[in-house]
PDB file of C-alpha atoms in Angstrom:
ATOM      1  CA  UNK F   1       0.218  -3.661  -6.652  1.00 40.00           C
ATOM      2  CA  UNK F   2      -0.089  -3.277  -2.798  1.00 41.00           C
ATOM      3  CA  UNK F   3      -2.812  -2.902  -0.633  1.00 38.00           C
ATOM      4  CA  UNK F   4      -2.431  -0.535   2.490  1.00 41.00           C
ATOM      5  CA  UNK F   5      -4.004  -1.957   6.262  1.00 38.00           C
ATOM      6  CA  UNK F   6      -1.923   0.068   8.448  1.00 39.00           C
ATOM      7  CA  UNK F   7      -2.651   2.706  10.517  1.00 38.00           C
ATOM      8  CA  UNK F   8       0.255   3.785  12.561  1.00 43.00           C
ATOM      9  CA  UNK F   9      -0.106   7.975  10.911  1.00 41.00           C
ATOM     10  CA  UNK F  10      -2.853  10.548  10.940  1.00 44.00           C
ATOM     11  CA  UNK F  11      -3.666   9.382   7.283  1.00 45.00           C
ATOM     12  CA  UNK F  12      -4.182   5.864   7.724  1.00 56.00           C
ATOM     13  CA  UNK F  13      -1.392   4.892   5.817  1.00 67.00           C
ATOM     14  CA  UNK F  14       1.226   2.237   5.750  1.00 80.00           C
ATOM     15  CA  UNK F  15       4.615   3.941   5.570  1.00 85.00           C
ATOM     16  CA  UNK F  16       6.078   0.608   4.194  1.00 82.00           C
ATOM     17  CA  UNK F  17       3.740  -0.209   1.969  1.00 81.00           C
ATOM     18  CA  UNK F  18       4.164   3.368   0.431  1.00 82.00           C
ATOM     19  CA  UNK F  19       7.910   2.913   0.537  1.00 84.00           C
ATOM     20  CA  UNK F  20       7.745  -0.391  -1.496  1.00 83.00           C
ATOM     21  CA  UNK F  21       5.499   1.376  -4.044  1.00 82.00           C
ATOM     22  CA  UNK F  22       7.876   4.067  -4.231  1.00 84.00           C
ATOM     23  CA  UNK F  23      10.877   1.815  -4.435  1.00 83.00           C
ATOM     24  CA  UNK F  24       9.561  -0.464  -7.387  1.00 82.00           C
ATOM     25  CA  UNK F  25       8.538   2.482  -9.416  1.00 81.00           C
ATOM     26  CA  UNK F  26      12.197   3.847  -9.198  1.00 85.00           C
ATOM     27  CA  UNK F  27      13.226   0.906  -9.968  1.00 82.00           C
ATOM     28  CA  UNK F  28      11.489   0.667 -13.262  1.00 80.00           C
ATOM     29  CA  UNK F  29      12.291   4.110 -13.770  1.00 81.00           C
ATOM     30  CA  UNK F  30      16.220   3.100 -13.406  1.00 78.00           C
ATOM     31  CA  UNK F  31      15.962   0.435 -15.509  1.00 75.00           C
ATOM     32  CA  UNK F  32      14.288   2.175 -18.350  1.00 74.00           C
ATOM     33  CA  UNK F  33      16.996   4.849 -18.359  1.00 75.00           C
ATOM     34  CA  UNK F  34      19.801   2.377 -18.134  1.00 70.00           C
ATOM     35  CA  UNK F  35      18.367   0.228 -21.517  1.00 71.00           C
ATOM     36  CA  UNK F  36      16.172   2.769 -23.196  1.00 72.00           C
ATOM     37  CA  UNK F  37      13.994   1.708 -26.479  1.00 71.00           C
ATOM     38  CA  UNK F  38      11.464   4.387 -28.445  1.00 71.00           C
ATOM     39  CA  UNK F  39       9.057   4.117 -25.648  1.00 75.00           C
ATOM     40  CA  UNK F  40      10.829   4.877 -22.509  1.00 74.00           C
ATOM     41  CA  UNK F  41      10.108   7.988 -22.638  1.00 77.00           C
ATOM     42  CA  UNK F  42       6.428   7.837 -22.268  1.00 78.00           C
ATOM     43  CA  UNK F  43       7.003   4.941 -19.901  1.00 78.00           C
ATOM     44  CA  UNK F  44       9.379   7.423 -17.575  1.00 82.00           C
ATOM     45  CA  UNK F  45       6.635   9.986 -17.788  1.00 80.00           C
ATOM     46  CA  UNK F  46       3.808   7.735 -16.776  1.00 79.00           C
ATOM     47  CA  UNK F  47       5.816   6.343 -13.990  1.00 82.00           C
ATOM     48  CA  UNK F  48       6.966   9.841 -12.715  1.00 86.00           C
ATOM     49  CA  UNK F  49       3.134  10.753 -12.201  1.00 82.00           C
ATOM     50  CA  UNK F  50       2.712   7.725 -10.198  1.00 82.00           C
ATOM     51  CA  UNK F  51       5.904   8.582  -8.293  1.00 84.00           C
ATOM     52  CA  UNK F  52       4.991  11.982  -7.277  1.00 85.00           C
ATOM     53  CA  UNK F  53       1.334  11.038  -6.287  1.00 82.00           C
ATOM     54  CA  UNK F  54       2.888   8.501  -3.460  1.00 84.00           C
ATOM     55  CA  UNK F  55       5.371  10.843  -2.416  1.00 85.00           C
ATOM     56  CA  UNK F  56       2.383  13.162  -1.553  1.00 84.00           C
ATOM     57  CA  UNK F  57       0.881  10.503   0.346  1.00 84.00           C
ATOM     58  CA  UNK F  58       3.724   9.398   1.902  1.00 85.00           C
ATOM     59  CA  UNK F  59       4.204  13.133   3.134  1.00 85.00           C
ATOM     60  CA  UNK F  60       0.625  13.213   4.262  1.00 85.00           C
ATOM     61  CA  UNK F  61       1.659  10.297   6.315  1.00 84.00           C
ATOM     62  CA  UNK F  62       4.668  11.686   7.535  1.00 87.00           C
ATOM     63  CA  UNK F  63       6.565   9.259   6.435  1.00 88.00           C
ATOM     64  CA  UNK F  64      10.632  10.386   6.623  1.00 85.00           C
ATOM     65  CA  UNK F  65      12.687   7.043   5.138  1.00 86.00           C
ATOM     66  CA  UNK F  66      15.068   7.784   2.374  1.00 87.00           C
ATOM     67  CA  UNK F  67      13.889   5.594  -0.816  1.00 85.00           C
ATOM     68  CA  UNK F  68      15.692   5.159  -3.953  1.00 84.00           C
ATOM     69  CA  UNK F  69      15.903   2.850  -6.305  1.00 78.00           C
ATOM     70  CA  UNK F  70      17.601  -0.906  -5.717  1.00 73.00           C
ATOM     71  CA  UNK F  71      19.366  -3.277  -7.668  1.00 57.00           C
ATOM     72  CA  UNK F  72      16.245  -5.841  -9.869  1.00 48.00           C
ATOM     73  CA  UNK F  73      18.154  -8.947  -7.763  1.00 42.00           C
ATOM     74  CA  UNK F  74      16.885  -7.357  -4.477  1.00 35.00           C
ATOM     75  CA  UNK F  75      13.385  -7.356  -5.248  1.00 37.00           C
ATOM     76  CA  UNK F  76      11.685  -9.950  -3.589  1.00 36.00           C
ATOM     77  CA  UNK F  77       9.022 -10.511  -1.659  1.00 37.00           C
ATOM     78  CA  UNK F  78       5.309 -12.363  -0.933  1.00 38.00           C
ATOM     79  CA  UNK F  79       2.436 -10.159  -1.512  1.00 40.00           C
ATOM     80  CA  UNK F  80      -0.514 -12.742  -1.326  1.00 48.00           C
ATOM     81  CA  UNK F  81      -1.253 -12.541  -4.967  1.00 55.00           C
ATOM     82  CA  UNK F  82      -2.805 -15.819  -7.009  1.00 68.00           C
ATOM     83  CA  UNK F  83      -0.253 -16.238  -8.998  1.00 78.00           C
ATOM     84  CA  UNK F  84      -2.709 -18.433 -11.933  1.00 76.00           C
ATOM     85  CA  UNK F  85      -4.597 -15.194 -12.396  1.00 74.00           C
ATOM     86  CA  UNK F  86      -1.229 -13.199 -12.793  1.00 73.00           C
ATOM     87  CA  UNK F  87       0.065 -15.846 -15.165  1.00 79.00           C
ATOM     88  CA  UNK F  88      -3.331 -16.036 -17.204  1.00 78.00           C
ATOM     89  CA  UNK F  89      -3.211 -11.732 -17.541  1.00 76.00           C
ATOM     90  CA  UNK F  90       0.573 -11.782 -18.955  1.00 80.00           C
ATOM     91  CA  UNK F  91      -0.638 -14.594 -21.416  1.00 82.00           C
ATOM     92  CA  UNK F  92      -3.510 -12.205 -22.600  1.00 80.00           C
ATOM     93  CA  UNK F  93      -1.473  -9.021 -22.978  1.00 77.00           C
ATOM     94  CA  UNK F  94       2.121 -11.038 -25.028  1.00 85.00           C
ATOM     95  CA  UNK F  95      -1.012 -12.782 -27.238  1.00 84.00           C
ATOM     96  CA  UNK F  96      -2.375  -9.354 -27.948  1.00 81.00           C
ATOM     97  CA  UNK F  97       1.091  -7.655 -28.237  1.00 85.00           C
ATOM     98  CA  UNK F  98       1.820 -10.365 -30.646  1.00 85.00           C
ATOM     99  CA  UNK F  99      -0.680 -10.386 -32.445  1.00 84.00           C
ATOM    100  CA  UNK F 100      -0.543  -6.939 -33.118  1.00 84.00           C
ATOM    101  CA  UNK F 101       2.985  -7.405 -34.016  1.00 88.00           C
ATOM    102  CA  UNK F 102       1.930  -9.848 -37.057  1.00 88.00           C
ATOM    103  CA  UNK F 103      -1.121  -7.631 -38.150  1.00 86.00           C
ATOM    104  CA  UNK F 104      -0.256  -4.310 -37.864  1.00 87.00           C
ATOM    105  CA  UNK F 105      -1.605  -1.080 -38.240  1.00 84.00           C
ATOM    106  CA  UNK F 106      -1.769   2.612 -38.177  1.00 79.00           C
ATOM    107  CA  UNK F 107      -2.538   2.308 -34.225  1.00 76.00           C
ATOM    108  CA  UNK F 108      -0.359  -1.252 -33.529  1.00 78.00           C
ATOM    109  CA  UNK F 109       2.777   1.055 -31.947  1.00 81.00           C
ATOM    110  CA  UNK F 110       1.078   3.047 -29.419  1.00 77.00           C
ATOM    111  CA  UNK F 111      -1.287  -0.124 -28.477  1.00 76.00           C
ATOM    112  CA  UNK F 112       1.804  -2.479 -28.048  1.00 81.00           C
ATOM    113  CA  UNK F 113       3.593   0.462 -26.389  1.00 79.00           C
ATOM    114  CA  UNK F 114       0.464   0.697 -23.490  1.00 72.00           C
ATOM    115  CA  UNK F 115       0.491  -3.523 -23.169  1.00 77.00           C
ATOM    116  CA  UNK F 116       3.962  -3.563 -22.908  1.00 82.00           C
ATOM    117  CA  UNK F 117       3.421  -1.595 -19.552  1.00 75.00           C
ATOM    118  CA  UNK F 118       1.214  -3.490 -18.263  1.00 75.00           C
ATOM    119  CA  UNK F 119       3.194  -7.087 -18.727  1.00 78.00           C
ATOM    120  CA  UNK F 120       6.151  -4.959 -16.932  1.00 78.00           C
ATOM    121  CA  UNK F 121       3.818  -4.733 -13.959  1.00 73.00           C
ATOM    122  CA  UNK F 122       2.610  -7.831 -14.442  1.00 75.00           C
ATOM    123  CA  UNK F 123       5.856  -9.135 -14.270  1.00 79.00           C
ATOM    124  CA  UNK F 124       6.712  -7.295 -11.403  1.00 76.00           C
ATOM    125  CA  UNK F 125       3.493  -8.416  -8.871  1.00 74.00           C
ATOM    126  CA  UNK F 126       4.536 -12.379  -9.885  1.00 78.00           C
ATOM    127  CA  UNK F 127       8.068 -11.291  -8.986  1.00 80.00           C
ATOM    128  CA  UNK F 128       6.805 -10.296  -5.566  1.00 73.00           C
ATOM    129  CA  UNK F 129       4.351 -13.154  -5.176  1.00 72.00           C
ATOM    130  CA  UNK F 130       7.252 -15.545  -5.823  1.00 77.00           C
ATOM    131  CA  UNK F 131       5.436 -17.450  -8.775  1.00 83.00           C
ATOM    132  CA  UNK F 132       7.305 -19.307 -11.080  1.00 79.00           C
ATOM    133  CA  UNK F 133       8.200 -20.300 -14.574  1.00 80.00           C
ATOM    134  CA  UNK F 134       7.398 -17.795 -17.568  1.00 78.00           C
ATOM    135  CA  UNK F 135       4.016 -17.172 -16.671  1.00 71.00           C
ATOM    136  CA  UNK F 136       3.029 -19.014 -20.427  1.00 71.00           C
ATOM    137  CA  UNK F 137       4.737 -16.630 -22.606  1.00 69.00           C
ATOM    138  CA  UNK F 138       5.568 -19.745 -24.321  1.00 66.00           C
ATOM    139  CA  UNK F 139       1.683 -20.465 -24.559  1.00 65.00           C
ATOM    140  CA  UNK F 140       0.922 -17.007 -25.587  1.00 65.00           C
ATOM    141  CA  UNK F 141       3.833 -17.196 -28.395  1.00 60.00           C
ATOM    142  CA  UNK F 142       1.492 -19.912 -29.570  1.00 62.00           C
ATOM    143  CA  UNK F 143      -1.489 -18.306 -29.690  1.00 57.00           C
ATOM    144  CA  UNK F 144      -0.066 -15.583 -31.584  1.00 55.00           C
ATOM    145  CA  UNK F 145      -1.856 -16.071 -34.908  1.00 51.00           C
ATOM    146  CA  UNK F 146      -5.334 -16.385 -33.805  1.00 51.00           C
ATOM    147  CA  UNK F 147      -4.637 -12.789 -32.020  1.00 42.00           C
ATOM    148  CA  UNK F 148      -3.354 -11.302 -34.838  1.00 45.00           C
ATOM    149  CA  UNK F 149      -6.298 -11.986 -36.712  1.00 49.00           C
ATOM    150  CA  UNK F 150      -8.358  -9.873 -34.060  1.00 47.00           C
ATOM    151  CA  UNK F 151     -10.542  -6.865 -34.908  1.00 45.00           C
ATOM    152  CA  UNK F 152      -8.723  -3.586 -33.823  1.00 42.00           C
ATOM    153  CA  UNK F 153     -11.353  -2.313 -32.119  1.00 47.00           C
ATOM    154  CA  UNK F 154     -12.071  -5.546 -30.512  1.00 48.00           C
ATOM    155  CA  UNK F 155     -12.488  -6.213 -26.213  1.00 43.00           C
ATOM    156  CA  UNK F 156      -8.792  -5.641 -24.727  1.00 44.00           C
ATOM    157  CA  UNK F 157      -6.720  -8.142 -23.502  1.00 43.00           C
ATOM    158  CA  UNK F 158      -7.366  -9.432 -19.698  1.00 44.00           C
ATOM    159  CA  UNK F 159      -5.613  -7.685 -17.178  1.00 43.00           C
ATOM    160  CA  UNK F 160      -4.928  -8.129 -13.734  1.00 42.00           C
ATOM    161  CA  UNK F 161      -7.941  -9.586 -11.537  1.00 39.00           C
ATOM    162  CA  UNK F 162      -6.578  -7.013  -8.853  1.00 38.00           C
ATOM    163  CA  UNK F 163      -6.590  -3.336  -9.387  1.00 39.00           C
ATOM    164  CA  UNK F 164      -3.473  -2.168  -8.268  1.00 39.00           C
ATOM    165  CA  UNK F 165      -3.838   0.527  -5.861  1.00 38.00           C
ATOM    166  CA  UNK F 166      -0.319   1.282  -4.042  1.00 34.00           C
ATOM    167  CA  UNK F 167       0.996   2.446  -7.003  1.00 36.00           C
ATOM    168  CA  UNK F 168      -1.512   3.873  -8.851  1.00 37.00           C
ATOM    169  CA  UNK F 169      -2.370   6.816  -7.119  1.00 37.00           C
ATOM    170  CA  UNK F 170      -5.313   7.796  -4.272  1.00 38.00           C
ATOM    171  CA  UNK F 171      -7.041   4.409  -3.522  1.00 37.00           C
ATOM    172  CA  UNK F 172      -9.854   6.969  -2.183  1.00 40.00           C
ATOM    173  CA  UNK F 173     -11.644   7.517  -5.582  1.00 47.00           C
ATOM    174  CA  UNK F 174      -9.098  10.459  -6.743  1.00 54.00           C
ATOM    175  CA  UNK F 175     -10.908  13.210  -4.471  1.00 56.00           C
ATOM    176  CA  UNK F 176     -13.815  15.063  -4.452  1.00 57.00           C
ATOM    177  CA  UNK F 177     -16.067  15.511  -7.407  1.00 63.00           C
ATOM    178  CA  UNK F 178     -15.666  18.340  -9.257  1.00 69.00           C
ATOM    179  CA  UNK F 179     -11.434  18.297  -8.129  1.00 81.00           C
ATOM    180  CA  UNK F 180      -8.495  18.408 -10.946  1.00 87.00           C
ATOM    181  CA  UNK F 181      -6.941  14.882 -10.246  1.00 86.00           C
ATOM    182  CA  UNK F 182      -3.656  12.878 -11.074  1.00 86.00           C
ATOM    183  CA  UNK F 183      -2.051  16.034 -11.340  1.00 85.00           C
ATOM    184  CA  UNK F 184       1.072  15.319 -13.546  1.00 80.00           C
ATOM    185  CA  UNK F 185      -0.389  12.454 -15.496  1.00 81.00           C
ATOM    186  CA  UNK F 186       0.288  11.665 -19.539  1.00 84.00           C
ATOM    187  CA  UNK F 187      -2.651  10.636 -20.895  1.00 88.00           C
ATOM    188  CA  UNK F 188      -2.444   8.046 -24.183  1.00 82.00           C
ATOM    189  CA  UNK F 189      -4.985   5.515 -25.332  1.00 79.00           C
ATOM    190  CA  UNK F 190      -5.362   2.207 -25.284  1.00 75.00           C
ATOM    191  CA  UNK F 191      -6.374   1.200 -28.975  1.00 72.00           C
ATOM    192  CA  UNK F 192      -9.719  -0.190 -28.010  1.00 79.00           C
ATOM    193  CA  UNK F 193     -13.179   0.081 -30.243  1.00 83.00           C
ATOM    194  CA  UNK F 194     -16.385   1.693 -29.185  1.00 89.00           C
ATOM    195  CA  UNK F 195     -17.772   5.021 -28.272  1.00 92.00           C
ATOM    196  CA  UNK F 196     -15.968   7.367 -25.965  1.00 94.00           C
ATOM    197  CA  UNK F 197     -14.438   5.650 -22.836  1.00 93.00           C
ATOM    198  CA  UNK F 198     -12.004   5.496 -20.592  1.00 91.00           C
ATOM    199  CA  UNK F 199      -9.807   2.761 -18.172  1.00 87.00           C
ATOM    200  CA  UNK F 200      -8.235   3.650 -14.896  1.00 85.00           C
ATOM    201  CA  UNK F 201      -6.532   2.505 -12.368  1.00 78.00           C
ATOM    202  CA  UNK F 202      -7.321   4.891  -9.806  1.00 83.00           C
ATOM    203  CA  UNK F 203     -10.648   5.230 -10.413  1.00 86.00           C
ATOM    204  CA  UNK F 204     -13.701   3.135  -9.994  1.00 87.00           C
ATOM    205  CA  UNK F 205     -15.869   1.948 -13.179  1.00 87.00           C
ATOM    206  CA  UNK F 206     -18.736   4.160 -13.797  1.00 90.00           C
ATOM    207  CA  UNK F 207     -16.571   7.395 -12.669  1.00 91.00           C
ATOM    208  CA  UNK F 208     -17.550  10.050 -14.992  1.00 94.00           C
ATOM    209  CA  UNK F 209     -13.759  11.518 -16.239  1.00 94.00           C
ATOM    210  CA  UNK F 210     -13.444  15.327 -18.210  1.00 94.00           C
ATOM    211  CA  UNK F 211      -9.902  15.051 -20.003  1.00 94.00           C
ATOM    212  CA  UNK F 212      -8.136  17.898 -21.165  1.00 95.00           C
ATOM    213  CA  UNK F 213      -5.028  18.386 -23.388  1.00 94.00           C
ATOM    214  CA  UNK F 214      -3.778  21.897 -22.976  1.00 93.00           C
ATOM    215  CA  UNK F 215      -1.581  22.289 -25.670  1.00 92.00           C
ATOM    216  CA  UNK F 216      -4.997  22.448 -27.946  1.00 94.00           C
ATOM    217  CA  UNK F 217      -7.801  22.957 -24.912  1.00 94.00           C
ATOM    218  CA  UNK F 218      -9.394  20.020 -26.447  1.00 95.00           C
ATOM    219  CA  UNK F 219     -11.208  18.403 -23.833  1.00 95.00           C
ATOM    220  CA  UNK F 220     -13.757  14.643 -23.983  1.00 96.00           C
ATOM    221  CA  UNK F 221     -15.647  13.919 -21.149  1.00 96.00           C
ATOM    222  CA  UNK F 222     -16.011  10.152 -20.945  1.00 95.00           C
ATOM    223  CA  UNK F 223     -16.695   7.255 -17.995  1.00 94.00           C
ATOM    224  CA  UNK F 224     -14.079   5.245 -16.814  1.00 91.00           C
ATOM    225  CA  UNK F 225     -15.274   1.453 -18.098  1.00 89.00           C
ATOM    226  CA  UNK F 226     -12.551  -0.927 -17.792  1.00 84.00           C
ATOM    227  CA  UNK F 227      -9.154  -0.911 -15.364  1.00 79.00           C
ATOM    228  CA  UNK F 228      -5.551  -0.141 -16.338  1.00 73.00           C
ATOM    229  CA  UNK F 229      -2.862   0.900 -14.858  1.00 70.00           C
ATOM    230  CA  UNK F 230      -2.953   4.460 -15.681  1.00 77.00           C
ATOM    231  CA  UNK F 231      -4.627   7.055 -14.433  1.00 85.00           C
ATOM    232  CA  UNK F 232      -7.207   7.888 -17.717  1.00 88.00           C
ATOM    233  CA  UNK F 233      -6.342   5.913 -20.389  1.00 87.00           C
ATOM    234  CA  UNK F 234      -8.526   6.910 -23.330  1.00 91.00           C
ATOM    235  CA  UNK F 235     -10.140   4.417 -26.381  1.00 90.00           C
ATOM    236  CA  UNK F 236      -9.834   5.243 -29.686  1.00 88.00           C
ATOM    237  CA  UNK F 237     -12.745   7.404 -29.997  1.00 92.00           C
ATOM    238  CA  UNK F 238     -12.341   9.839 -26.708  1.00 93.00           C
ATOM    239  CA  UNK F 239      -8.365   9.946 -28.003  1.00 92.00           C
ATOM    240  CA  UNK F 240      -9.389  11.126 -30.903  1.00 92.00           C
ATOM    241  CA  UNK F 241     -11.145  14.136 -29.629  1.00 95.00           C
ATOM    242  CA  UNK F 242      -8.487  15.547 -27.930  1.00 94.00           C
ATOM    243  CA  UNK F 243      -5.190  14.326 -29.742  1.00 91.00           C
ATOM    244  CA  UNK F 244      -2.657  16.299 -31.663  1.00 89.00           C
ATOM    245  CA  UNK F 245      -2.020  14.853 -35.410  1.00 86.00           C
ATOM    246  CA  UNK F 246       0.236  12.350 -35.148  1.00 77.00           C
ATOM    247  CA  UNK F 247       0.896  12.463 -31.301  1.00 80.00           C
ATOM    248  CA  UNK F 248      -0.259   9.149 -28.731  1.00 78.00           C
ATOM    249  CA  UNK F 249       0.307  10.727 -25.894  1.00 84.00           C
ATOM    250  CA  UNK F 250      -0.468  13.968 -24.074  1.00 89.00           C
ATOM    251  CA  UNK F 251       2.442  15.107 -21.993  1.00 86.00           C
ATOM    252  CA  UNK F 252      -0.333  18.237 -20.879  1.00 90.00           C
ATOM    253  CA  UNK F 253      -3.320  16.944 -19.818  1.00 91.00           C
ATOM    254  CA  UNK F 254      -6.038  18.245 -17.381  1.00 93.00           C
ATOM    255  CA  UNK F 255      -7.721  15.027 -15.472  1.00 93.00           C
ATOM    256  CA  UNK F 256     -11.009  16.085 -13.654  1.00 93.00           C
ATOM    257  CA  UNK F 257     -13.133  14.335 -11.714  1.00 92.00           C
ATOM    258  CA  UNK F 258     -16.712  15.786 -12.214  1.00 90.00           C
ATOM    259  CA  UNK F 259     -19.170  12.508 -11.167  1.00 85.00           C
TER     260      UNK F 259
END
């Protein structure tokens, strides 16, 4: 969501820029405790990995300010973002949410779940970037039909011409190869088709990922092929290598980096 020039610490790093990272995931933390549905939880947990990976950083940097969450009327700011490409992402993610909504499935709840997130940060980046009007949610209510007749296992929805960074972990890569990474991190899919993959947000495409859910050592090894704005967020097929029956999300995951 931000992108980090400064250099006034031994790690390079922008204390400020790491403090408004910080501050907007509390934030959305806050608010999903304050007006909770039957995915905040997994939304909290998600978050919570991305909040302890800055504060790491921001400890690396040495930076000392006291951050907490604030009040969703004091967040505003200009971050340089193009606010048309923000606007044309949320108006691929509400069509696919909706769509799923009128065609659902056995998969439609953890799939609108995972796209939900992703409009939230949407929403937040136009916040900061000042743009205006409903960013065609009105469009996107009309394109619902044609996206619910979509293939499950079809392309995802557009996201965000800018991988987020600030907020999404190391913007090095993740480490070494060969390192345990995102330590911390839930791991759920994403609902798309196709053989084995992955999405990230932290890591580049073509990063080879080895995924791990402890509570069955089940492990998938899998490239990262798309962006999101998790960590590993696995397709259908890699998910179901290493699910649970009847679980979307893995609250005890292993996330390695091995090429």
């Amino acid at each position: 969501m931000f992108a980090f020039s400064g250099t006034n610490s031994n790690a390079a790093e922008d204390c400020g820029g790491l403090d408004t990272a910080l501050q907007n995931n509390l934030t959305f933390i806050a608010g999903q405790q304050a007006n909770p549905d039957a995915q905040s939880d997994a939304r909290i947990a998600n978050r919570q990995a991305v909040v302890n990976l800055i504060n790491q950083r921001r400890a690396a940097a040495g930076c000392g300010n006291n951050v907490q969450a604030k009040p969703e009327a004091g967040q505003a700011a200009t971050s340089g973002e193009d606010c048309g490409g923000l606007d044309k992402a949320l108006q691929n993610n509400l069509t696919f949410i909706a769509g799923q909504k009128s065609a659902p499935d056995s998969q439609s709840e953890a799939r609108i779940a995972n796209r939900q997130a992703v409009v939230d940060l949407i929403q937040q980046r136009r916040k900061a970037a000042g743009c205006k009007g409903d960013g065609g949610a009105a469009q996107a209510g009309n394109n619902a039909g044609q996206a619910g007749n979509n293939n499950a296992g079809q392309a995802p929805a557009q996201q965000p011409t800018k991988q987020p960074n600030a907020n999404q972990g190391n913007n090095n890569g993740g480490g070494a190869t060969g390192q345990q990474v995102c330590n911390g991190s839930t791991v759920t899919l994403s609902g798309e088709g196709g053989e084995p993959a992955a999405s990230s947000g932290t890591f580049p495409v073509g990063t080879t990922l080895k995924v791990t859910n402890l509570d069955n050592n089940k492990s998938t090894t899998v490239k990262v092929a798309s962006v999101s704005g998790s960590c590993a967020l696995l397709n259908n097929a890699a998910f179901e290598q290493v699910r649970e029956p009847g679980k979307f999300l893995i609250r005890n995951a292993k996330i390695e980096k091995i090429g």
